[in-house]
Amino acid sequence: MEVLNYPETTFEKLPVTIFEQAGEGAIRVARDIAELIRHKQHKGKQAVLGLATGSSPIGVYQELVRLHREEGLSFRNVVTFNLDEYYPMQPDELQSYVYFMHEQLFDHVDILPENVHIPDGTLPIEQVKAYCWDYEKQIEASGGLDLQLLGIGRTGHIGFNEPGSSSSSATRLVKLDPLTITDAAKDFIKEEYVPLRALTMGVGTIMKARKIILLAWGEGKAKILKETVEGSISDEIPASFLQQHPQVQVVVDQWAASELTRIKSPWLVGMCAWNDRLIRRAVVWLSLRTKKPILKLTDEDYKDGSLSDLLVEAGNAYTLNLKIFNTIQRTITGWPGGKPNSNDTQRPERAVPALKRSLIFSPHPDDDVISMGGTLLRLVDQGHDVHVAYQTSGNIAVFDDDARRFADFALDFAEKRNLGVGAMRQEHAEVVEFLKRKKLGEEDSPLVQEIKALIRKGEAEAACRFCGVKEANVHFMNLPFYETGQVKKKPLGEADIEETVAILQEIKPQQIFAAGDLRDPHGTHRVCLDAIFAALARLKGQEEWVNDCYLWLYRGAWQEWDVEEIEMAVPISPEELMRKRKAIFKHQSQKDSAVFPGNDKREFWQRSEDRNHATAKLYDQLGLVEYEAIEAFVRWRF
Ligand code: F6R
């Protein structure tokens, strides 16, 4: 377990421990909790835990379950109080926190049911106030919370204490912030279905805990974490009240930590161990901060920006500017498959072979065109043998009424053409019946899942046709980890790796493009990427072609690489951008509003264009050539 060991920093007002991987942090926290439970057991006492739900504590609960099963950790002396529950909410609903806690923890350990407390979302409104008062009293009667586990929302909420909550607030009924509702939509399918209110312990209740651990994983938490840890205490960010607690531990992975000053701009904190990437980051930072192109930065600018030590190392601003300018300049290429007959020593891709077998892995059926549609079009236009491998079916992201519409179409067509009508009617009736009685968030029947997968397959085929990818080069992998019918997926398995090995062996690509969402600890993109890493690791010693294969990573629909990381920047002309847009439009089931839009209201094509425009603008601001749009890639050396 590796802990990143950075120097203490004056910017941080809460103690933060950074782990390289979220899983490592979760294990450490679970072991601390286990120690507390055992310590209390020895003393013949109860351990009183305040628990959270959501994605953050899942790894902790998994490790606690493992400790129970494999190392005999008993929960018989454990009393729990959960932070919150939606209101109104029935305990058997898939979205309820009661359901979550049983699924993640309580059903797998020996905790006594009478020791479990979760705010009751079923109460009539007139009983809520008294109930909340009683919840506080029950915590007190149990001796108070020994430890409170927390996640943090993008609004800065802890529990459901949204901005505006007072530091002394107690358990109560609250209104959810619109941003929290947007974030919760992934569990409720649609924003309209998310309850508007919740019962939550107050900030004051949380602050009474003897110890508090706040968890944050992934890049999505980076901004709010910085504000919580480095900002001043304010009810605008309720988590910042934790700065007043004497025993808080903030446990994060390197991506949630990425906005902290000590990581983002460590030269502001102390002396740096300079390496190429950090130097690039510092120069880009200075250029954007001073609003000067790189080549115009002066010694004075470096000194004013706390970068004197970098200047000493580099000699002077002129040499440093030129070096970084040239490095960034060389990332730009209109030849993502390599420029034939050219000197390629300073180019991102090799000139030979002039025509390459390019394999684009796309986690969902539209990530290829959304994230690298312009590059895909260039590769095809420049004559490369472009293959696209769709790693998952993407079936859960299709609306029910679309599935119904396609089922109707199939039946109408069969009836009109008199093709096996009997069987078709039966299947159609099954679909109609299932969709009618389907509960919110319920897993689709296999038949409905199949229809939804076919809808997305047809769209991907249409997009490939539009881009000029040969029909025989379009591959649908349907990796098994994804096929749960639910948002929650299985972990990466042997079958996923084997299937990835098989397609690599079949194509033997000279270059691979893959969605490189390294910063997202969960999620489909990450599992798809891990399947590729595992497959390549297996093939590396065995097959010659692997040694001559470049792996390029593009970012998913949500974010772009930091400019200092980019190793290939493919300019996109205005015409190409329009073609890319049309390719994305072929994914009709994801248009207008997608089932899982994430926390961004824009459509996928808009996000993609905005992102590509922004990269081009950034290059322009740094004093490089001005393009309409740019798609960016990082090379992964395996
Ligand atoms: C959950 C809770 C919330 C979450 C927060 C982060 O019981 O009270 O404060 O901890 O919304 O959610 P995740 O962990 O899903 O990012």
Short mmCIF file of C-alpha atoms in Angstrom, two decimals, residues 200-578:
data_model
loop_
_atom_site.label_atom_id
_atom_site.label_comp_id
_atom_site.label_asym_id
_atom_site.label_seq_id
_atom_site.Cartn_x
_atom_site.Cartn_y
_atom_site.Cartn_z
CA THR A 200 -30.16 14.11 7.76
CA MET A 201 -28.04 14.32 10.86
CA GLY A 202 -27.05 17.96 11.31
CA VAL A 203 -23.57 19.45 11.08
CA GLY A 204 -23.76 19.80 14.86
CA THR A 205 -24.59 16.07 15.23
CA ILE A 206 -21.62 15.15 13.05
CA MET A 207 -19.28 17.50 14.91
CA LYS A 208 -20.10 15.76 18.19
CA ALA A 209 -18.49 12.55 16.93
CA ARG A 210 -15.18 11.83 18.67
CA LYS A 211 -13.45 11.16 15.39
CA ILE A 212 -14.39 11.91 11.78
CA ILE A 213 -13.07 10.40 8.56
CA LEU A 214 -13.95 12.15 5.30
CA LEU A 215 -13.47 10.12 2.11
CA ALA A 216 -13.12 11.49 -1.41
CA TRP A 217 -12.15 9.52 -4.51
CA GLY A 218 -11.74 10.53 -8.12
CA GLU A 219 -11.28 13.72 -10.04
CA GLY A 220 -14.93 14.73 -9.68
CA LYS A 221 -14.28 15.58 -6.03
CA ALA A 222 -11.05 17.53 -6.60
CA LYS A 223 -12.53 21.02 -6.74
CA ILE A 224 -14.78 20.78 -3.69
CA LEU A 225 -12.06 19.02 -1.73
CA LYS A 226 -9.68 21.91 -2.32
CA GLU A 227 -12.29 24.40 -1.16
CA THR A 228 -13.03 22.31 1.93
CA VAL A 229 -9.39 21.80 2.87
CA GLU A 230 -7.84 25.09 1.82
CA GLY A 231 -10.73 27.56 1.91
CA SER A 232 -12.10 29.46 4.85
CA ILE A 233 -14.85 28.13 7.08
CA SER A 234 -18.23 29.08 5.70
CA ASP A 235 -21.76 27.72 5.57
CA GLU A 236 -21.45 27.96 1.78
CA ILE A 237 -19.36 24.79 2.08
CA PRO A 238 -20.71 22.87 5.09
CA ALA A 239 -17.76 20.41 4.97
CA SER A 240 -15.47 23.33 5.83
CA PHE A 241 -16.92 23.28 9.37
CA LEU A 242 -14.82 20.16 9.87
CA GLN A 243 -11.82 22.50 10.20
CA GLN A 244 -13.14 23.21 13.71
CA HIS A 245 -13.08 19.56 14.77
CA PRO A 246 -10.00 18.33 16.67
CA GLN A 247 -9.96 14.76 15.26
CA VAL A 248 -10.61 14.75 11.53
CA GLN A 249 -8.83 12.68 8.95
CA VAL A 250 -9.35 13.35 5.25
CA VAL A 251 -8.52 10.29 3.16
CA VAL A 252 -8.31 10.77 -0.60
CA ASP A 253 -6.81 9.28 -3.73
CA GLN A 254 -4.36 11.18 -5.90
CA TRP A 255 -7.11 12.33 -8.27
CA ALA A 256 -9.35 13.84 -5.60
CA ALA A 257 -6.18 15.53 -4.32
CA SER A 258 -5.24 16.85 -7.75
CA GLU A 259 -6.47 20.41 -7.13
CA LEU A 260 -4.71 20.82 -3.78
CA THR A 261 -1.98 23.42 -4.05
CA ARG A 262 0.73 20.98 -3.02
CA ILE A 263 -0.16 18.79 -6.03
CA LYS A 264 -1.38 21.32 -8.57
CA SER A 265 1.28 23.99 -8.11
CA PRO A 266 3.77 22.64 -5.58
CA TRP A 267 6.21 25.49 -6.29
CA LEU A 268 3.87 27.72 -4.29
CA VAL A 269 4.31 25.47 -1.28
CA GLY A 270 8.04 24.79 -1.16
CA MET A 271 11.04 23.54 -3.10
CA CYS A 272 10.19 21.10 -5.89
CA ALA A 273 11.88 18.01 -7.23
CA TRP A 274 11.62 19.14 -10.83
CA ASN A 275 10.97 16.65 -13.61
CA ASP A 276 9.97 17.23 -17.25
CA ARG A 277 6.24 17.02 -16.62
CA LEU A 278 6.31 19.31 -13.60
CA ILE A 279 8.40 21.86 -15.49
CA ARG A 280 5.90 21.78 -18.33
CA ARG A 281 3.06 22.24 -15.88
CA ALA A 282 4.79 25.18 -14.20
CA VAL A 283 5.49 26.97 -17.49
CA VAL A 284 1.94 26.43 -18.76
CA TRP A 285 0.59 27.65 -15.42
CA LEU A 286 2.75 30.77 -15.58
CA SER A 287 1.80 31.50 -19.17
CA LEU A 288 -1.93 31.27 -18.40
CA ARG A 289 -1.59 33.21 -15.15
CA THR A 290 0.29 36.09 -16.73
CA LYS A 291 -1.83 35.85 -19.91
CA LYS A 292 1.41 35.84 -21.91
CA PRO A 293 2.40 33.35 -24.61
CA ILE A 294 5.20 31.03 -23.44
CA LEU A 295 7.83 32.69 -25.62
CA LYS A 296 7.13 36.07 -24.02
CA LEU A 297 7.68 34.99 -20.40
CA THR A 298 10.54 36.85 -18.72
CA ASP A 299 12.89 36.11 -15.84
CA GLU A 300 10.81 38.59 -13.84
CA ASP A 301 7.62 36.60 -14.51
CA TYR A 302 9.25 33.43 -13.23
CA LYS A 303 10.44 35.17 -10.06
CA ASP A 304 7.01 36.73 -9.43
CA GLY A 305 5.41 33.31 -9.89
CA SER A 306 7.54 31.68 -7.13
CA LEU A 307 9.50 29.85 -9.82
CA SER A 308 12.98 31.22 -9.10
CA ASP A 309 14.37 27.76 -8.35
CA LEU A 310 13.18 26.52 -11.72
CA LEU A 311 14.95 29.43 -13.34
CA VAL A 312 18.16 28.57 -11.52
CA GLU A 313 17.88 25.00 -12.78
CA ALA A 314 17.11 26.00 -16.38
CA GLY A 315 19.54 28.91 -16.63
CA ASN A 316 17.21 31.60 -17.94
CA ALA A 317 13.68 32.21 -19.15
CA TYR A 318 14.65 32.28 -22.82
CA THR A 319 16.09 28.72 -22.83
CA LEU A 320 13.28 27.35 -20.69
CA ASN A 321 10.55 29.00 -22.76
CA LEU A 322 11.97 27.65 -25.99
CA LYS A 323 12.35 24.15 -24.64
CA ILE A 324 8.76 23.94 -23.41
CA PHE A 325 7.35 25.71 -26.46
CA ASN A 326 9.08 23.18 -28.74
CA THR A 327 7.92 20.22 -26.67
CA ILE A 328 4.30 21.34 -26.91
CA GLN A 329 4.65 22.32 -30.56
CA ARG A 330 5.82 18.79 -31.40
CA THR A 331 2.67 17.25 -29.96
CA ILE A 332 0.67 18.74 -32.86
CA THR A 333 0.14 16.47 -35.84
CA GLY A 334 -2.50 16.16 -38.52
CA TRP A 335 -1.24 12.58 -39.07
CA PRO A 336 -2.48 10.50 -36.13
CA GLY A 337 -1.38 7.31 -37.90
CA GLY A 338 2.09 8.77 -38.59
CA LYS A 339 3.17 10.91 -41.56
CA PRO A 340 4.45 8.73 -44.41
CA ASN A 341 7.96 9.42 -45.76
CA SER A 342 8.77 11.93 -43.06
CA ASN A 343 11.45 12.23 -40.44
CA ASP A 344 9.53 10.98 -37.43
CA THR A 345 12.12 11.46 -34.71
CA GLN A 346 10.20 14.39 -33.21
CA ARG A 347 6.71 13.26 -34.17
CA PRO A 348 4.20 11.55 -31.89
CA GLU A 349 3.65 8.59 -34.28
CA ARG A 350 6.02 6.60 -36.50
CA ALA A 351 6.16 7.04 -40.27
CA VAL A 352 6.49 3.28 -40.88
CA PRO A 353 4.46 1.38 -41.79
CA ALA A 354 2.83 4.16 -43.75
CA LEU A 355 -0.56 2.45 -43.50
CA LYS A 356 -1.27 1.01 -40.10
CA ARG A 357 -3.78 -1.31 -38.54
CA SER A 358 -5.43 1.00 -36.01
CA LEU A 359 -7.67 -0.47 -33.36
CA ILE A 360 -10.00 1.92 -31.56
CA PHE A 361 -11.49 0.55 -28.35
CA SER A 362 -14.73 2.24 -27.38
CA PRO A 363 -16.14 1.42 -23.89
CA HIS A 364 -19.70 2.37 -24.85
CA PRO A 365 -20.98 2.36 -28.42
CA ASP A 366 -20.48 6.11 -28.87
CA ASP A 367 -17.23 6.96 -27.04
CA ASP A 368 -15.21 6.53 -30.24
CA VAL A 369 -16.95 9.32 -32.12
CA ILE A 370 -17.57 11.53 -29.10
CA SER A 371 -14.01 11.47 -27.86
CA MET A 372 -11.95 11.01 -31.00
CA GLY A 373 -14.33 11.30 -33.95
CA GLY A 374 -12.11 13.81 -35.74
CA THR A 375 -9.06 11.56 -35.40
CA LEU A 376 -11.06 8.52 -36.47
CA LEU A 377 -12.15 10.35 -39.63
CA ARG A 378 -8.55 11.37 -40.33
CA LEU A 379 -7.27 7.82 -39.88
CA VAL A 380 -9.87 6.52 -42.35
CA ASP A 381 -9.28 9.38 -44.81
CA GLN A 382 -5.53 8.77 -44.68
CA GLY A 383 -6.04 5.14 -45.69
CA HIS A 384 -5.31 3.25 -42.48
CA ASP A 385 -7.01 -0.05 -41.77
CA VAL A 386 -9.24 1.23 -38.98
CA HIS A 387 -11.00 -1.25 -36.69
CA VAL A 388 -13.43 -0.26 -33.95
CA ALA A 389 -14.09 -2.59 -31.03
CA TYR A 390 -17.12 -1.72 -28.90
CA GLN A 391 -16.35 -3.14 -25.49
CA THR A 392 -19.81 -3.11 -23.94
CA SER A 393 -23.35 -3.16 -25.25
CA GLY A 394 -24.30 0.10 -23.52
CA ASN A 395 -27.79 -1.38 -23.15
CA ILE A 396 -28.75 0.25 -19.86
CA ALA A 397 -28.52 3.73 -21.37
CA VAL A 398 -31.56 3.28 -23.63
CA PHE A 399 -34.96 4.64 -22.64
CA ASP A 400 -37.77 2.13 -22.16
CA ASP A 401 -40.01 3.85 -24.68
CA ASP A 402 -37.31 3.46 -27.33
CA ALA A 403 -37.19 -0.27 -26.62
CA ARG A 404 -40.98 -0.35 -26.95
CA ARG A 405 -40.86 1.58 -30.23
CA PHE A 406 -38.36 -0.85 -31.75
CA ALA A 407 -40.39 -3.85 -30.51
CA ASP A 408 -43.46 -2.32 -32.20
CA PHE A 409 -41.49 -1.80 -35.37
CA ALA A 410 -40.29 -5.42 -35.41
CA LEU A 411 -43.85 -6.69 -34.96
CA ASP A 412 -45.32 -4.33 -37.57
CA PHE A 413 -42.66 -5.36 -40.04
CA ALA A 414 -43.17 -9.08 -39.38
CA GLU A 415 -46.95 -8.68 -39.76
CA LYS A 416 -46.65 -6.68 -42.92
CA ARG A 417 -44.23 -9.16 -44.48
CA ASN A 418 -45.95 -12.15 -42.87
CA LEU A 419 -42.72 -13.38 -41.26
CA GLY A 420 -43.02 -15.75 -38.28
CA VAL A 421 -45.78 -13.58 -36.84
CA GLY A 422 -46.82 -15.96 -34.04
CA ALA A 423 -43.45 -15.97 -32.26
CA MET A 424 -43.03 -12.27 -32.81
CA ARG A 425 -46.41 -11.46 -31.22
CA GLN A 426 -45.50 -13.46 -28.16
CA GLU A 427 -42.16 -11.72 -27.70
CA HIS A 428 -43.76 -8.35 -28.34
CA ALA A 429 -46.42 -9.02 -25.70
CA GLU A 430 -43.70 -10.00 -23.24
CA VAL A 431 -41.88 -6.73 -23.82
CA VAL A 432 -45.05 -4.65 -23.45
CA GLU A 433 -46.07 -6.51 -20.31
CA PHE A 434 -42.64 -6.19 -18.69
CA LEU A 435 -42.28 -2.49 -19.41
CA LYS A 436 -45.75 -1.81 -18.02
CA ARG A 437 -45.00 -3.29 -14.63
CA LYS A 438 -41.31 -2.33 -14.45
CA LYS A 439 -40.39 -0.58 -11.18
CA LEU A 440 -38.20 2.49 -11.08
CA GLY A 441 -34.59 1.45 -11.52
CA GLU A 442 -35.51 -2.24 -11.85
CA GLU A 443 -33.28 -4.45 -13.95
CA ASP A 444 -34.60 -5.05 -17.49
CA SER A 445 -35.75 -8.51 -18.56
CA PRO A 446 -33.24 -10.33 -20.80
CA LEU A 447 -35.46 -9.68 -23.81
CA VAL A 448 -35.61 -5.94 -23.18
CA GLN A 449 -31.86 -5.86 -22.53
CA GLU A 450 -31.33 -7.54 -25.88
CA ILE A 451 -33.50 -5.02 -27.71
CA LYS A 452 -31.68 -2.12 -26.07
CA ALA A 453 -28.29 -3.61 -26.98
CA LEU A 454 -29.44 -4.02 -30.59
CA ILE A 455 -30.56 -0.40 -30.73
CA ARG A 456 -27.11 0.77 -29.69
CA LYS A 457 -25.40 -1.72 -32.01
CA GLY A 458 -27.35 -0.36 -34.97
CA GLU A 459 -26.38 3.19 -34.06
CA ALA A 460 -22.69 2.31 -33.78
CA GLU A 461 -22.85 0.57 -37.16
CA ALA A 462 -24.48 3.64 -38.69
CA ALA A 463 -21.78 5.91 -37.24
CA CYS A 464 -19.03 3.62 -38.57
CA ARG A 465 -20.66 3.56 -42.02
CA PHE A 466 -20.79 7.33 -41.95
CA CYS A 467 -17.09 7.56 -41.01
CA GLY A 468 -16.08 5.05 -43.69
CA VAL A 469 -15.02 2.21 -41.37
CA LYS A 470 -15.37 -1.11 -43.22
CA GLU A 471 -18.25 -3.29 -42.06
CA ALA A 472 -15.91 -6.21 -41.37
CA ASN A 473 -13.81 -3.96 -39.11
CA VAL A 474 -16.63 -3.20 -36.68
CA HIS A 475 -16.49 -5.52 -33.64
CA PHE A 476 -18.95 -5.90 -30.78
CA MET A 477 -17.33 -7.45 -27.73
CA ASN A 478 -20.19 -7.33 -25.19
CA LEU A 479 -17.79 -7.78 -22.29
CA PRO A 480 -19.53 -9.84 -19.59
CA PHE A 481 -18.64 -7.57 -16.63
CA TYR A 482 -21.11 -5.02 -18.00
CA GLU A 483 -24.08 -7.33 -18.50
CA THR A 484 -25.77 -6.97 -15.13
CA GLY A 485 -28.74 -5.02 -16.45
CA GLN A 486 -27.99 -2.47 -13.72
CA VAL A 487 -25.87 0.62 -13.20
CA LYS A 488 -23.73 -1.42 -10.84
CA LYS A 489 -21.32 -3.63 -12.75
CA LYS A 490 -19.30 -6.72 -11.93
CA PRO A 491 -15.57 -6.32 -11.40
CA LEU A 492 -13.21 -7.16 -14.22
CA GLY A 493 -13.16 -10.92 -14.81
CA GLU A 494 -11.11 -13.52 -16.63
CA ALA A 495 -13.65 -13.72 -19.48
CA ASP A 496 -13.31 -9.96 -20.10
CA ILE A 497 -9.55 -10.23 -20.35
CA GLU A 498 -9.68 -13.30 -22.57
CA GLU A 499 -12.05 -11.62 -24.99
CA THR A 500 -9.76 -8.59 -25.15
CA VAL A 501 -6.74 -10.83 -25.75
CA ALA A 502 -8.63 -12.56 -28.56
CA ILE A 503 -9.46 -9.38 -30.45
CA LEU A 504 -5.90 -8.09 -30.09
CA GLN A 505 -4.54 -11.36 -31.43
CA GLU A 506 -6.95 -11.25 -34.34
CA ILE A 507 -6.11 -7.70 -35.43
CA LYS A 508 -2.48 -7.36 -34.29
CA PRO A 509 -2.71 -3.58 -34.37
CA GLN A 510 0.24 -1.23 -34.82
CA GLN A 511 -1.60 1.38 -32.85
CA ILE A 512 -4.41 1.20 -30.31
CA PHE A 513 -6.66 3.99 -29.08
CA ALA A 514 -8.45 3.49 -25.77
CA ALA A 515 -10.52 5.53 -23.32
CA GLY A 516 -7.97 6.41 -20.66
CA ASP A 517 -10.07 7.42 -17.72
CA LEU A 518 -7.35 6.67 -15.22
CA ARG A 519 -8.73 9.17 -12.77
CA ASP A 520 -12.09 7.54 -12.30
CA PRO A 521 -11.80 4.82 -9.68
CA HIS A 522 -15.09 3.17 -10.62
CA GLY A 523 -17.08 3.00 -13.75
CA THR A 524 -17.24 1.22 -17.04
CA HIS A 525 -14.41 3.14 -18.70
CA ARG A 526 -11.97 2.17 -15.99
CA VAL A 527 -12.86 -1.53 -16.17
CA CYS A 528 -12.61 -1.48 -19.97
CA LEU A 529 -9.17 0.09 -19.71
CA ASP A 530 -8.03 -2.41 -17.11
CA ALA A 531 -9.11 -5.21 -19.47
CA ILE A 532 -6.83 -3.76 -22.16
CA PHE A 533 -3.91 -3.30 -19.76
CA ALA A 534 -4.29 -6.88 -18.52
CA ALA A 535 -4.59 -8.29 -22.06
CA LEU A 536 -1.50 -6.41 -23.28
CA ALA A 537 0.49 -7.49 -20.23
CA ARG A 538 -0.33 -11.10 -21.11
CA LEU A 539 0.58 -10.74 -24.76
CA LYS A 540 3.72 -8.70 -24.25
CA GLY A 541 6.16 -11.55 -23.73
CA GLN A 542 4.41 -13.81 -26.22
CA GLU A 543 3.74 -11.95 -29.44
CA GLU A 544 6.24 -9.94 -31.42
CA TRP A 545 3.79 -7.32 -32.73
CA VAL A 546 3.05 -6.06 -29.21
CA ASN A 547 6.54 -4.55 -28.99
CA ASP A 548 5.80 -2.39 -32.04
CA CYS A 549 2.38 -1.24 -30.91
CA TYR A 550 1.65 2.22 -29.55
CA LEU A 551 -1.21 2.66 -27.09
CA TRP A 552 -2.88 6.09 -27.22
CA LEU A 553 -5.31 7.12 -24.54
CA TYR A 554 -8.16 9.53 -25.12
CA ARG A 555 -10.32 10.94 -22.34
CA GLY A 556 -13.97 9.97 -22.03
CA ALA A 557 -16.97 12.19 -22.56
CA TRP A 558 -16.35 14.22 -19.44
CA GLN A 559 -12.87 15.67 -19.21
CA GLU A 560 -9.74 16.47 -21.16
CA TRP A 561 -6.10 15.79 -20.38
CA ASP A 562 -4.12 18.52 -18.70
CA VAL A 563 -2.11 20.28 -21.36
CA GLU A 564 1.25 19.24 -19.87
CA GLU A 565 0.24 15.59 -20.27
CA ILE A 566 -0.77 15.74 -23.93
CA GLU A 567 1.58 13.87 -26.26
CA MET A 568 -0.44 13.99 -29.47
CA ALA A 569 -2.72 16.88 -30.41
CA VAL A 570 -4.73 16.32 -33.57
CA PRO A 571 -6.11 19.54 -35.07
CA ILE A 572 -9.68 19.38 -36.36
CA SER A 573 -10.82 21.75 -39.10
CA PRO A 574 -14.30 23.34 -39.00
CA GLU A 575 -15.48 20.91 -41.73
CA GLU A 576 -14.14 17.91 -39.87
CA LEU A 577 -15.83 19.09 -36.73
CA MET A 578 -19.16 19.13 -38.58
#
